[in-house]
Structure formats: structure tokens, C-alpha cells
């Protein structure tokens, strides 16, 4: 029996995911809605689980940051980003953070279960088109040596252009027809790629390196 943990702030999503996964008799699934407190990590034994499905948007809590904290206390934990956002936007950051990939909540039951089994077998499943695009970008980056920074996605460039105009996250979200949380996650990715700590730094570095 494999023990799985679903961390999400929406009870309906947690229970729905639990019901889907437990159609497989090999899975025993627990659900957990995180709380914004220092005691959260010490109250739960995450090492008891073979795998954790982690939502990104957890209200006041960032799922990516929570995963990093869990991995600091339990490096052997296998965590998958389980999101309703575009998986490609967070896959690379998830891997760099020590997680085992990302999968969309909209995928079929069969694909989600197969993905989980692959991760339990210490494998990471990467979409072919995404991997091909990533390799192409890395080759271009290596040959041109235009910048030491990671290539920004088209969405990240669009968001950074709006930041340059002085717009708030909510104004950018409205302009690009995205959620505010999606903008926040994208900016976190931009900060990590450019190795900066603020919106102003991100714009300055991106322009100086020709990324923007």
C-alpha cells in the first residue's frame, strides 16, 4: 500500500482527488489543508508518505515555498506540483527545488495515476515538446552566450514589460486576463532566473542583458 498526501486549500478538490486516486487499490490517500503558522511543519510527519501532491495556490501560502521547507526537513520526500495553472511555467523551477515534476489537475485519472507510479519509481516524466523546446533554448543560450541568465518564457516577458510600466500585480492580471496568483508565481520564477530580489532589479537586469 502506497501512502499519498494531497495538500490543497479547497476541500472539494482534495476530496475529489482522494476519490480518484483511491480507485487504485494500491493507494491510501490523506488530505491536508495547510495553515499559515510556524507550527505547521512540525505538527505533521511528511516522511510517512510515499508521495505528496502539492497545490501551488494555497491562499496566503505559496505551495512552491512550502515544498522547499518540507524538503529541508525531509529530503527524501517525493513532491509533485499539482496545479490548475500551466504546468510548463513551473516544471523547471520545481525540479530545481528538489521536487519530482508537475502535473495538471485537468489530466485524466489514468495519466495522473501513471505519473505517480513513475515518480514512485524515481523517474520524472517530461512532455516531449516541452523538453525539445527547453533543449533548443539551452543550445541557443550556450552558443550565443548572450546572457548567463535562464531564458524567460513569453508570458514572463509580457509580465515584466507590464512591471516596467509601473503596474501592480492586480493591474497586470487584469490586463493579461490571468489570476493575480499566477502573476505572483511568474514573478517569483523571473526573480529566480535573473537572481534578483525586487521588481525594479528584474527590469534593470533584464534590459541590461537584452532579455527584455
PDB file of C-alpha atoms in Angstrom, residues 2-172:
ATOM      1  CA  UNK A   2       1.351   3.417  -1.024  1.00  0.00           C
ATOM      2  CA  UNK A   3       0.524   6.353   1.244  1.00  0.00           C
ATOM      3  CA  UNK A   4      -0.164   9.613  -0.584  1.00  0.00           C
ATOM      4  CA  UNK A   5      -0.871  13.113   0.740  1.00  0.00           C
ATOM      5  CA  UNK A   6      -2.867  15.778  -1.102  1.00  0.00           C
ATOM      6  CA  UNK A   7      -2.193  19.338   0.106  1.00  0.00           C
ATOM      7  CA  UNK A   8      -4.778  21.832  -1.135  1.00  0.00           C
ATOM      8  CA  UNK A   9      -6.861  24.649   0.312  1.00  0.00           C
ATOM      9  CA  UNK A  10     -10.065  23.598  -1.475  1.00  0.00           C
ATOM     10  CA  UNK A  11     -11.896  20.728   0.315  1.00  0.00           C
ATOM     11  CA  UNK A  12     -13.816  19.758  -2.833  1.00  0.00           C
ATOM     12  CA  UNK A  13     -10.572  19.421  -4.824  1.00  0.00           C
ATOM     13  CA  UNK A  14      -8.929  17.384  -2.058  1.00  0.00           C
ATOM     14  CA  UNK A  15     -11.841  15.006  -1.675  1.00  0.00           C
ATOM     15  CA  UNK A  16     -12.274  14.701  -5.442  1.00  0.00           C
ATOM     16  CA  UNK A  17      -8.592  13.884  -5.887  1.00  0.00           C
ATOM     17  CA  UNK A  18      -8.716  11.412  -2.999  1.00  0.00           C
ATOM     18  CA  UNK A  19     -11.708   9.645  -4.583  1.00  0.00           C
ATOM     19  CA  UNK A  20      -9.953   9.462  -7.954  1.00  0.00           C
ATOM     20  CA  UNK A  21      -6.686   8.116  -6.575  1.00  0.00           C
ATOM     21  CA  UNK A  22      -8.301   5.568  -4.276  1.00  0.00           C
ATOM     22  CA  UNK A  23      -9.947   3.872  -7.253  1.00  0.00           C
ATOM     23  CA  UNK A  24      -6.470   2.355  -7.376  1.00  0.00           C
ATOM     24  CA  UNK A  25      -6.388  -0.188  -4.551  1.00  0.00           C
ATOM     25  CA  UNK A  26      -2.649   0.365  -4.111  1.00  0.00           C
ATOM     26  CA  UNK A  27      -3.180   3.956  -2.866  1.00  0.00           C
ATOM     27  CA  UNK A  28      -4.188   5.165   0.582  1.00  0.00           C
ATOM     28  CA  UNK A  29      -4.770   8.929   0.430  1.00  0.00           C
ATOM     29  CA  UNK A  30      -4.819  11.578   3.171  1.00  0.00           C
ATOM     30  CA  UNK A  31      -5.766  15.234   2.667  1.00  0.00           C
ATOM     31  CA  UNK A  32      -4.343  18.295   4.366  1.00  0.00           C
ATOM     32  CA  UNK A  33      -5.234  21.982   4.160  1.00  0.00           C
ATOM     33  CA  UNK A  34      -2.172  23.998   5.259  1.00  0.00           C
ATOM     34  CA  UNK A  35      -2.234  26.753   7.844  1.00  0.00           C
ATOM     35  CA  UNK A  36      -0.053  29.859   7.815  1.00  0.00           C
ATOM     36  CA  UNK A  37       1.794  29.106  11.046  1.00  0.00           C
ATOM     37  CA  UNK A  38       5.312  28.180  12.078  1.00  0.00           C
ATOM     38  CA  UNK A  39       3.954  25.050  13.771  1.00  0.00           C
ATOM     39  CA  UNK A  40       2.526  23.556  10.581  1.00  0.00           C
ATOM     40  CA  UNK A  41       5.738  21.814   9.525  1.00  0.00           C
ATOM     41  CA  UNK A  42       6.433  20.385  12.990  1.00  0.00           C
ATOM     42  CA  UNK A  43       2.864  19.148  13.524  1.00  0.00           C
ATOM     43  CA  UNK A  44       2.969  16.726  10.592  1.00  0.00           C
ATOM     44  CA  UNK A  45       5.271  13.828   9.720  1.00  0.00           C
ATOM     45  CA  UNK A  46       5.665  14.184   5.965  1.00  0.00           C
ATOM     46  CA  UNK A  47       8.194  11.336   5.856  1.00  0.00           C
ATOM     47  CA  UNK A  48       5.290   8.947   6.491  1.00  0.00           C
ATOM     48  CA  UNK A  49       4.113   9.475   2.908  1.00  0.00           C
ATOM     49  CA  UNK A  50       5.472   7.893  -0.243  1.00  0.00           C
ATOM     50  CA  UNK A  51       4.419  10.926  -2.285  1.00  0.00           C
ATOM     51  CA  UNK A  52       2.863  14.376  -1.831  1.00  0.00           C
ATOM     52  CA  UNK A  53       0.654  16.195  -4.354  1.00  0.00           C
ATOM     53  CA  UNK A  54       1.143  19.923  -3.714  1.00  0.00           C
ATOM     54  CA  UNK A  55      -1.162  22.672  -4.955  1.00  0.00           C
ATOM     55  CA  UNK A  56       0.534  25.986  -5.764  1.00  0.00           C
ATOM     56  CA  UNK A  57      -2.174  28.423  -4.741  1.00  0.00           C
ATOM     57  CA  UNK A  58      -2.792  27.787  -1.032  1.00  0.00           C
ATOM     58  CA  UNK A  59      -4.384  31.076  -0.051  1.00  0.00           C
ATOM     59  CA  UNK A  60      -1.772  33.011   1.914  1.00  0.00           C
ATOM     60  CA  UNK A  61       0.755  30.205   1.417  1.00  0.00           C
ATOM     61  CA  UNK A  62       2.904  29.600  -1.669  1.00  0.00           C
ATOM     62  CA  UNK A  63       2.941  25.881  -2.462  1.00  0.00           C
ATOM     63  CA  UNK A  64       6.396  26.049  -4.013  1.00  0.00           C
ATOM     64  CA  UNK A  65       7.836  27.676  -0.863  1.00  0.00           C
ATOM     65  CA  UNK A  66       6.049  25.166   1.371  1.00  0.00           C
ATOM     66  CA  UNK A  67       7.524  22.289  -0.663  1.00  0.00           C
ATOM     67  CA  UNK A  68      11.034  23.699  -0.214  1.00  0.00           C
ATOM     68  CA  UNK A  69      10.513  23.880   3.562  1.00  0.00           C
ATOM     69  CA  UNK A  70       9.236  20.295   3.670  1.00  0.00           C
ATOM     70  CA  UNK A  71      12.271  19.131   1.683  1.00  0.00           C
ATOM     71  CA  UNK A  72      14.578  20.945   4.112  1.00  0.00           C
ATOM     72  CA  UNK A  73      13.223  18.775   6.932  1.00  0.00           C
ATOM     73  CA  UNK A  74      12.654  15.631   4.855  1.00  0.00           C
ATOM     74  CA  UNK A  75      14.946  15.466   1.835  1.00  0.00           C
ATOM     75  CA  UNK A  76      13.652  12.017   0.867  1.00  0.00           C
ATOM     76  CA  UNK A  77      10.078  13.272   0.323  1.00  0.00           C
ATOM     77  CA  UNK A  78       8.764  12.997  -3.218  1.00  0.00           C
ATOM     78  CA  UNK A  79       6.624  16.048  -4.049  1.00  0.00           C
ATOM     79  CA  UNK A  80       4.734  16.751  -7.271  1.00  0.00           C
ATOM     80  CA  UNK A  81       3.303  20.150  -8.166  1.00  0.00           C
ATOM     81  CA  UNK A  82      -0.440  19.556  -8.629  1.00  0.00           C
ATOM     82  CA  UNK A  83      -1.854  22.667 -10.248  1.00  0.00           C
ATOM     83  CA  UNK A  84      -4.593  24.153 -12.356  1.00  0.00           C
ATOM     84  CA  UNK A  85      -2.086  26.542 -13.954  1.00  0.00           C
ATOM     85  CA  UNK A  86       0.117  25.854 -16.983  1.00  0.00           C
ATOM     86  CA  UNK A  87       2.472  23.076 -15.903  1.00  0.00           C
ATOM     87  CA  UNK A  88       5.279  24.286 -18.183  1.00  0.00           C
ATOM     88  CA  UNK A  89       5.504  27.565 -16.258  1.00  0.00           C
ATOM     89  CA  UNK A  90       6.594  25.781 -13.071  1.00  0.00           C
ATOM     90  CA  UNK A  91       8.177  22.492 -14.158  1.00  0.00           C
ATOM     91  CA  UNK A  92      11.780  23.699 -14.307  1.00  0.00           C
ATOM     92  CA  UNK A  93      11.562  25.575 -11.013  1.00  0.00           C
ATOM     93  CA  UNK A  94      10.006  22.520  -9.369  1.00  0.00           C
ATOM     94  CA  UNK A  95      12.873  20.271 -10.481  1.00  0.00           C
ATOM     95  CA  UNK A  96      15.478  22.805  -9.345  1.00  0.00           C
ATOM     96  CA  UNK A  97      13.773  22.972  -5.955  1.00  0.00           C
ATOM     97  CA  UNK A  98      14.109  19.211  -5.471  1.00  0.00           C
ATOM     98  CA  UNK A  99      10.575  18.294  -6.433  1.00  0.00           C
ATOM     99  CA  UNK A 100       9.672  15.490  -8.825  1.00  0.00           C
ATOM    100  CA  UNK A 101       7.869  17.408 -11.547  1.00  0.00           C
ATOM    101  CA  UNK A 102       4.408  18.817 -12.079  1.00  0.00           C
ATOM    102  CA  UNK A 103       1.071  17.639 -13.397  1.00  0.00           C
ATOM    103  CA  UNK A 104      -2.172  19.425 -14.193  1.00  0.00           C
ATOM    104  CA  UNK A 105      -5.361  18.842 -12.227  1.00  0.00           C
ATOM    105  CA  UNK A 106      -7.147  18.647 -15.577  1.00  0.00           C
ATOM    106  CA  UNK A 107      -5.326  15.476 -16.663  1.00  0.00           C
ATOM    107  CA  UNK A 108      -7.215  12.186 -16.811  1.00  0.00           C
ATOM    108  CA  UNK A 109      -7.330   9.821 -13.854  1.00  0.00           C
ATOM    109  CA  UNK A 110      -5.212   7.317 -15.775  1.00  0.00           C
ATOM    110  CA  UNK A 111      -2.499   9.857 -16.575  1.00  0.00           C
ATOM    111  CA  UNK A 112      -2.307  11.170 -13.000  1.00  0.00           C
ATOM    112  CA  UNK A 113      -2.002   7.649 -11.581  1.00  0.00           C
ATOM    113  CA  UNK A 114       0.610   6.688 -14.173  1.00  0.00           C
ATOM    114  CA  UNK A 115       2.576   9.867 -13.385  1.00  0.00           C
ATOM    115  CA  UNK A 116       2.534   9.000  -9.681  1.00  0.00           C
ATOM    116  CA  UNK A 117       3.824   5.492 -10.341  1.00  0.00           C
ATOM    117  CA  UNK A 118       6.663   6.879 -12.456  1.00  0.00           C
ATOM    118  CA  UNK A 119       7.712   9.233  -9.649  1.00  0.00           C
ATOM    119  CA  UNK A 120       7.471   6.435  -7.074  1.00  0.00           C
ATOM    120  CA  UNK A 121       9.871   4.557  -9.321  1.00  0.00           C
ATOM    121  CA  UNK A 122      12.284   7.535  -9.138  1.00  0.00           C
ATOM    122  CA  UNK A 123      11.522   8.666 -12.675  1.00  0.00           C
ATOM    123  CA  UNK A 124      10.443  12.094 -13.901  1.00  0.00           C
ATOM    124  CA  UNK A 125       8.030  12.373 -16.816  1.00  0.00           C
ATOM    125  CA  UNK A 126       8.688  15.296 -19.171  1.00  0.00           C
ATOM    126  CA  UNK A 127       6.439  16.278 -22.051  1.00  0.00           C
ATOM    127  CA  UNK A 128       8.323  15.750 -25.322  1.00  0.00           C
ATOM    128  CA  UNK A 129       7.522  19.162 -26.840  1.00  0.00           C
ATOM    129  CA  UNK A 130       8.488  20.924 -23.600  1.00  0.00           C
ATOM    130  CA  UNK A 131      11.787  19.039 -23.374  1.00  0.00           C
ATOM    131  CA  UNK A 132      12.576  19.710 -27.026  1.00  0.00           C
ATOM    132  CA  UNK A 133      11.873  23.416 -26.570  1.00  0.00           C
ATOM    133  CA  UNK A 134      13.991  23.522 -23.407  1.00  0.00           C
ATOM    134  CA  UNK A 135      16.961  21.838 -25.116  1.00  0.00           C
ATOM    135  CA  UNK A 136      16.685  24.188 -28.085  1.00  0.00           C
ATOM    136  CA  UNK A 137      16.703  27.213 -25.805  1.00  0.00           C
ATOM    137  CA  UNK A 138      19.709  25.896 -23.878  1.00  0.00           C
ATOM    138  CA  UNK A 139      21.642  25.279 -27.095  1.00  0.00           C
ATOM    139  CA  UNK A 140      20.840  28.784 -28.323  1.00  0.00           C
ATOM    140  CA  UNK A 141      21.816  30.241 -24.977  1.00  0.00           C
ATOM    141  CA  UNK A 142      25.088  28.301 -24.895  1.00  0.00           C
ATOM    142  CA  UNK A 143      26.138  29.142 -28.445  1.00  0.00           C
ATOM    143  CA  UNK A 144      25.264  32.827 -28.369  1.00  0.00           C
ATOM    144  CA  UNK A 145      26.449  33.433 -24.769  1.00  0.00           C
ATOM    145  CA  UNK A 146      24.215  36.483 -24.751  1.00  0.00           C
ATOM    146  CA  UNK A 147      23.352  36.035 -21.110  1.00  0.00           C
ATOM    147  CA  UNK A 148      24.130  33.916 -18.091  1.00  0.00           C
ATOM    148  CA  UNK A 149      20.500  34.024 -17.052  1.00  0.00           C
ATOM    149  CA  UNK A 150      17.825  31.493 -17.821  1.00  0.00           C
ATOM    150  CA  UNK A 151      15.624  32.178 -20.815  1.00  0.00           C
ATOM    151  CA  UNK A 152      12.380  33.836 -19.805  1.00  0.00           C
ATOM    152  CA  UNK A 153       9.123  32.426 -21.146  1.00  0.00           C
ATOM    153  CA  UNK A 154       6.926  34.573 -23.368  1.00  0.00           C
ATOM    154  CA  UNK A 155       4.470  35.050 -20.508  1.00  0.00           C
ATOM    155  CA  UNK A 156       7.257  36.152 -18.166  1.00  0.00           C
ATOM    156  CA  UNK A 157       8.460  38.715 -20.705  1.00  0.00           C
ATOM    157  CA  UNK A 158       4.941  40.103 -21.100  1.00  0.00           C
ATOM    158  CA  UNK A 159       4.553  40.393 -17.340  1.00  0.00           C
ATOM    159  CA  UNK A 160       7.956  42.058 -16.975  1.00  0.00           C
ATOM    160  CA  UNK A 161       7.005  44.623 -19.630  1.00  0.00           C
ATOM    161  CA  UNK A 162       3.911  45.488 -17.590  1.00  0.00           C
ATOM    162  CA  UNK A 163       6.057  45.734 -14.447  1.00  0.00           C
ATOM    163  CA  UNK A 164       8.281  48.213 -16.283  1.00  0.00           C
ATOM    164  CA  UNK A 165       5.207  50.391 -16.812  1.00  0.00           C
ATOM    165  CA  UNK A 166       4.721  50.516 -13.060  1.00  0.00           C
ATOM    166  CA  UNK A 167       1.553  48.394 -12.957  1.00  0.00           C
ATOM    167  CA  UNK A 168       0.589  46.452  -9.819  1.00  0.00           C
ATOM    168  CA  UNK A 169       0.177  42.668  -9.862  1.00  0.00           C
ATOM    169  CA  UNK A 170      -3.603  43.056  -9.948  1.00  0.00           C
ATOM    170  CA  UNK A 171      -3.450  45.522 -12.849  1.00  0.00           C
ATOM    171  CA  UNK A 172      -1.154  43.152 -14.757  1.00  0.00           C
TER     172      UNK A 172
END
